[in-house]
Tab-separated table of C-alpha atoms in Angstrom:
chain	number	residue	atom	x	y	z
A	240	MET	CA	56.190	41.658	66.556
A	241	ALA	CA	58.048	44.976	66.417
A	242	VAL	CA	54.757	46.867	66.272
A	243	TYR	CA	53.546	44.886	69.287
A	244	ASP	CA	56.711	45.751	71.215
A	245	LEU	CA	56.313	49.427	70.352
A	246	GLU	CA	52.683	49.426	71.587
A	247	GLU	CA	53.689	47.740	74.844
A	248	GLN	CA	56.525	50.226	75.290
A	249	ASP	CA	54.108	53.128	74.741
A	250	LYS	CA	51.792	51.712	77.383
A	251	LEU	CA	54.665	51.303	79.809
A	252	ASP	CA	55.833	54.850	79.123
A	253	ASP	CA	52.292	56.150	79.719
A	254	LEU	CA	52.044	54.184	82.957
A	255	LYS	CA	55.410	55.498	84.144
A	256	ALA	CA	54.364	59.044	83.344
A	257	TRP	CA	51.065	58.607	85.159
A	258	TRP	CA	52.785	57.127	88.175
A	259	GLN	CA	55.349	59.913	88.264
A	260	ARG	CA	52.474	62.398	88.337
A	261	TRP	CA	50.037	60.616	90.639
A	262	GLY	CA	52.046	57.939	92.417
A	263	ASN	CA	52.696	59.918	95.595
A	264	LEU	CA	49.041	60.866	95.901
A	265	VAL	CA	47.859	57.280	95.383
A	266	THR	CA	50.341	56.039	97.967
A	267	ALA	CA	49.213	58.670	100.457
A	268	VAL	CA	45.537	57.753	99.959
A	269	VAL	CA	46.228	54.047	100.405
A	270	VAL	CA	48.235	54.691	103.563
A	271	ALA	CA	45.531	57.008	104.929
A	272	VAL	CA	42.804	54.439	104.330
A	273	ALA	CA	44.898	51.742	105.977
A	274	LEU	CA	45.515	53.983	108.995
A	275	VAL	CA	41.802	54.710	109.309
A	276	VAL	CA	40.955	50.999	109.213
A	277	VAL	CA	43.622	50.195	111.776
A	278	GLY	CA	42.510	53.141	113.918
A	279	VAL	CA	38.861	52.082	113.905
A	280	GLN	CA	39.735	48.513	114.809
A	281	GLY	CA	42.085	49.731	117.514
A	282	TRP	CA	39.438	52.066	118.928
A	283	ARG	CA	36.897	49.249	119.051
A	284	TRP	CA	39.348	46.985	120.828
A	285	TRP	CA	40.317	49.720	123.291
A	286	THR	CA	36.679	50.630	124.016
A	287	ALA	CA	35.729	47.001	124.594
A	288	ARG	CA	38.738	46.541	126.877
A	289	GLN	CA	37.826	49.688	128.829
A	290	ALA	CA	34.245	48.509	129.269
A	291	GLU	CA	35.402	45.049	130.376
A	292	GLU	CA	37.787	46.426	133.011
A	293	ALA	CA	35.261	49.006	134.193
A	294	SER	CA	32.607	46.296	134.508
A	295	ALA	CA	34.928	44.223	136.701
A	296	LEU	CA	35.525	47.214	138.967
A	297	PHE	CA	31.809	47.949	139.158
A	298	ASN	CA	31.113	44.352	140.156
A	299	GLY	CA	33.778	44.691	142.833
A	300	LEU	CA	32.048	47.843	144.041
A	301	ALA	CA	28.720	46.013	144.210
A	302	GLN	CA	30.309	43.245	146.287
A	303	ALA	CA	31.834	45.808	148.629
A	304	VAL	CA	28.440	47.469	149.073
A	305	ARG	CA	26.786	44.147	149.872
A	306	ALA	CA	29.506	43.532	152.467
A	307	ASN	CA	29.140	47.112	153.718
A	308	ASP	CA	32.883	47.521	153.145
A	309	LEU	CA	33.225	51.280	152.725
A	310	PRO	CA	37.031	51.376	152.145
A	311	LYS	CA	36.828	48.844	149.306
A	312	ALA	CA	33.840	50.645	147.841
A	313	LYS	CA	35.759	53.925	147.887
A	314	ASP	CA	38.774	52.317	146.245
A	315	ALA	CA	36.724	50.716	143.460
A	316	THR	CA	34.870	53.965	142.781
A	317	ALA	CA	38.085	55.986	142.776
A	318	GLN	CA	39.549	53.642	140.156
A	319	LEU	CA	36.405	53.895	138.047
A	320	GLU	CA	36.458	57.679	138.167
A	321	ASP	CA	40.200	57.988	137.571
A	322	ARG	CA	40.722	55.288	134.917
A	323	PHE	CA	37.355	54.984	133.213
A	324	PRO	CA	35.530	58.315	133.627
A	325	ARG	CA	34.002	58.144	130.140
A	326	THR	CA	32.338	54.768	130.620
A	327	GLY	CA	28.783	54.379	131.875
A	328	TYR	CA	30.097	52.540	134.932
A	329	ALA	CA	31.873	55.515	136.494
A	330	PRO	CA	28.834	57.749	137.175
A	331	ARG	CA	26.860	54.710	138.313
A	332	GLY	CA	29.663	53.894	140.688
A	333	ALA	CA	29.512	57.447	142.025
A	334	LEU	CA	25.780	57.081	142.687
A	335	VAL	CA	26.269	53.734	144.412
A	336	LEU	CA	29.051	55.063	146.628
A	337	ALA	CA	26.976	58.153	147.422
A	338	LYS	CA	24.274	55.881	148.854
A	339	LEU	CA	26.790	54.006	150.994
A	340	LEU	CA	28.359	57.244	152.223
A	341	TYR	CA	24.919	58.667	153.014
A	342	ASP	CA	24.025	55.571	155.030
A	343	SER	CA	27.319	55.844	156.920
A	344	GLY	CA	26.575	59.451	157.888
A	345	ASP	CA	28.951	61.129	155.449
A	346	SER	CA	26.553	63.558	153.794
A	347	ALA	CA	29.342	65.746	152.415
A	348	GLY	CA	31.061	62.767	150.800
A	349	ALA	CA	27.765	61.616	149.298
A	350	ARG	CA	27.152	65.069	147.859
A	351	ALA	CA	30.638	65.148	146.304
A	352	GLN	CA	29.997	61.846	144.529
A	353	LEU	CA	26.619	63.024	143.275
A	354	GLN	CA	28.169	66.218	141.959
A	355	TRP	CA	30.811	64.157	140.150
A	356	ALA	CA	28.025	62.222	138.436
A	357	ILE	CA	26.324	65.470	137.411
A	358	ASP	CA	29.548	66.889	136.018
A	359	ARG	CA	30.785	63.794	134.202
A	360	ALA	CA	27.845	61.555	133.252
A	361	ASP	CA	26.850	61.435	129.583
A	362	GLU	CA	23.388	60.051	130.300
A	363	ILE	CA	20.812	62.726	131.106
A	364	GLU	CA	18.846	60.371	133.347
A	365	LEU	CA	21.846	59.829	135.627
A	366	LYS	CA	22.343	63.575	135.952
A	367	GLU	CA	18.686	64.028	136.898
A	368	ILE	CA	18.851	61.261	139.504
A	369	ALA	CA	21.975	62.829	141.005
A	370	ARG	CA	20.366	66.281	141.139
A	371	TYR	CA	17.289	64.866	142.834
A	372	ARG	CA	19.419	63.172	145.461
A	373	ILE	CA	21.539	66.272	146.055
A	374	ALA	CA	18.364	68.270	146.588
A	375	GLY	CA	17.297	65.691	149.172
A	376	LEU	CA	20.611	66.044	150.995
A	377	LEU	CA	20.290	69.824	150.972
A	378	LEU	CA	16.800	69.495	152.397
A	379	ASP	CA	18.170	67.293	155.180
A	380	ASP	CA	20.719	70.036	155.918
A	381	LYS	CA	17.925	72.665	155.987
A	382	GLN	CA	19.407	74.437	152.957
A	383	TYR	CA	15.982	74.990	151.487
A	384	ASP	CA	16.773	77.735	148.997
A	385	GLU	CA	19.707	75.773	147.606
A	386	ALA	CA	17.576	72.647	147.336
A	387	LEU	CA	14.943	74.592	145.402
A	388	ARG	CA	17.612	75.968	143.091
A	389	VAL	CA	18.802	72.450	142.279
A	390	LEU	CA	15.229	71.307	141.664
A	391	ASP	CA	14.703	74.208	139.258
A	392	ALA	CA	17.157	72.581	136.830
A	393	LYS	CA	15.632	71.293	133.611
A	394	HIS	CA	14.521	67.678	133.883
A	395	GLY	CA	12.612	65.168	131.813
A	396	GLU	CA	8.911	64.444	132.149
A	397	PRO	CA	9.461	61.044	133.838
A	398	PHE	CA	11.063	62.914	136.753
A	399	ALA	CA	8.480	65.729	136.940
A	400	GLY	CA	6.439	64.134	139.721
A	401	LEU	CA	9.459	63.347	141.883
A	402	TYR	CA	10.952	66.807	141.465
A	403	ALA	CA	7.640	68.514	142.236
A	404	ASP	CA	7.108	66.363	145.328
A	405	LEU	CA	10.568	67.124	146.714
A	406	ARG	CA	10.051	70.784	145.855
A	407	GLY	CA	6.893	70.660	147.963
A	408	ASP	CA	8.891	69.196	150.862
A	409	ALA	CA	11.453	72.000	150.652
A	410	LEU	CA	8.790	74.693	150.437
A	411	ALA	CA	6.837	73.219	153.355
A	412	ALA	CA	9.989	72.990	155.472
A	413	ALA	CA	10.746	76.628	154.631
A	414	GLY	CA	7.304	77.668	155.842
A	415	ARG	CA	5.977	78.518	152.374
A	416	THR	CA	2.782	76.539	152.838
A	417	GLU	CA	0.806	77.860	149.881
A	418	ASP	CA	3.690	77.274	147.472
A	419	ALA	CA	4.143	73.787	148.920
A	420	ARG	CA	0.482	72.987	148.221
A	421	GLY	CA	0.953	74.029	144.616
A	422	ALA	CA	4.047	71.830	144.254
A	423	TYR	CA	2.291	68.808	145.736
A	424	GLN	CA	-0.666	69.347	143.421
A	425	VAL	CA	1.713	69.383	140.446
A	426	ALA	CA	3.274	66.159	141.712
A	427	LEU	CA	-0.126	64.494	142.056
A	428	ALA	CA	-1.043	65.506	138.530
A	429	LYS	CA	2.160	63.933	137.208
A	430	PHE	CA	1.863	60.589	138.993
A	431	ASP	CA	-0.348	57.806	137.723
A	432	SER	CA	-3.619	57.526	139.608
A	433	LYS	CA	-2.713	53.962	140.705
A	434	SER	CA	0.729	54.898	141.989
A	435	GLN	CA	1.355	54.184	145.662
A	436	TYR	CA	3.730	57.131	145.702
A	437	ARG	CA	0.798	59.336	144.723
A	438	ASN	CA	-0.928	58.343	147.974
A	439	PHE	CA	2.214	59.343	149.855
A	440	VAL	CA	2.092	62.815	148.274
A	441	GLN	CA	-1.643	63.132	148.931
A	442	VAL	CA	-1.089	62.577	152.641
A	443	LYS	CA	1.371	65.472	152.711
A	444	LEU	CA	-1.008	67.703	150.779
A	445	ASP	CA	-3.863	66.825	153.121
A	446	ALA	CA	-1.660	67.728	156.070
A	447	LEU	CA	-1.332	71.206	154.584
A	448	GLY	CA	-5.074	71.492	154.068
A	449	GLY	CA	-5.025	70.802	150.329
A	450	ALA	CA	-7.906	69.141	148.474
A	451	PRO	CA	-7.440	65.857	146.579
A	452	VAL	CA	-6.409	66.181	142.960
A	453	GLY	CA	-7.609	64.092	139.981
A	454	GLY	CA	-5.470	61.370	138.398
A	455	GLY	CA	-2.419	62.302	136.355
A	456	SER	CA	-1.045	60.808	133.205
A	457	SER	CA	2.673	60.179	133.610
A	458	ALA	CA	3.408	56.724	135.028
A	459	ILE	CA	6.929	56.190	136.350
A	460	ALA	CA	8.677	53.741	138.636
A	461	ILE	CA	7.633	54.175	142.260
A	462	PRO	CA	10.612	55.088	144.460
A	463	THR	CA	10.807	55.163	148.232
A	464	PRO	CA	10.360	58.514	149.997
A	465	PRO	CA	13.189	61.060	149.460
A	466	ALA	CA	14.913	60.325	152.769
A	467	ALA	CA	15.696	56.811	151.558
A	468	GLY	CA	15.562	57.329	147.823
A	469	MET	CA	19.189	56.568	147.015
A	470	ALA	CA	18.948	53.096	145.522
A	471	ALA	CA	21.700	51.933	143.191
A	472	PRO	CA	21.190	52.488	139.453
A	473	ALA	CA	21.285	49.667	136.956
A	474	GLN	CA	24.475	48.722	135.160
A	475	PRO	CA	25.053	50.417	131.810
A	476	PRO	CA	24.476	48.539	128.574
A	477	ALA	CA	27.380	46.813	126.877
A	478	ALA	CA	29.757	49.071	124.988
A	479	LYS	CA	28.903	49.628	121.332
A	480	GLN	CA	31.426	48.269	118.911
């Protein structure tokens, strides 16, 4: 029994020595892991809560747009941009409000909202939509060189036809007929041969004396002409947990 007690005492002494050497480190690691777990769970909860509140505001914005209530639409968008700028709802709200402002005759206000979307959106597609619409506003204001500069920005292949078509409009309006023909021909090559929008571009090319161009290969959604092409974007997907 005495030998057993001595062995147990040796083990206890070894454990005490080990703890004196490593105890603080072990405690720190355990606390750090616990903080990480709590932090991750807290971040997920906060992100979900942000998305939920932003979604409610976006729905309120949509209702205001349907009612053509510009003050309420402005208020909802301002809250989205101020409180939830990092959610997918905020830049979409900016695009929606830009359309309403454009329809109400406030071109400058529409441009400011589109620029906000360009500056703050995380999704490349939203930035490209906003740039396209800004270029259309600049064209309306006869700022042709500025519109062309905006259209020169890098954009994805799905937008190539739209950008080229609007570039042709700006060039034609600026009196650069030959360059406009080239832009329209690029647009025709990018649109699917069955696209109704392609027929719209062909009419403009024919008006400039351009010959028909063969079918393209890049099929995209068919928008309305640039003057009215400010439809609301879809809601963002649910927040990732």
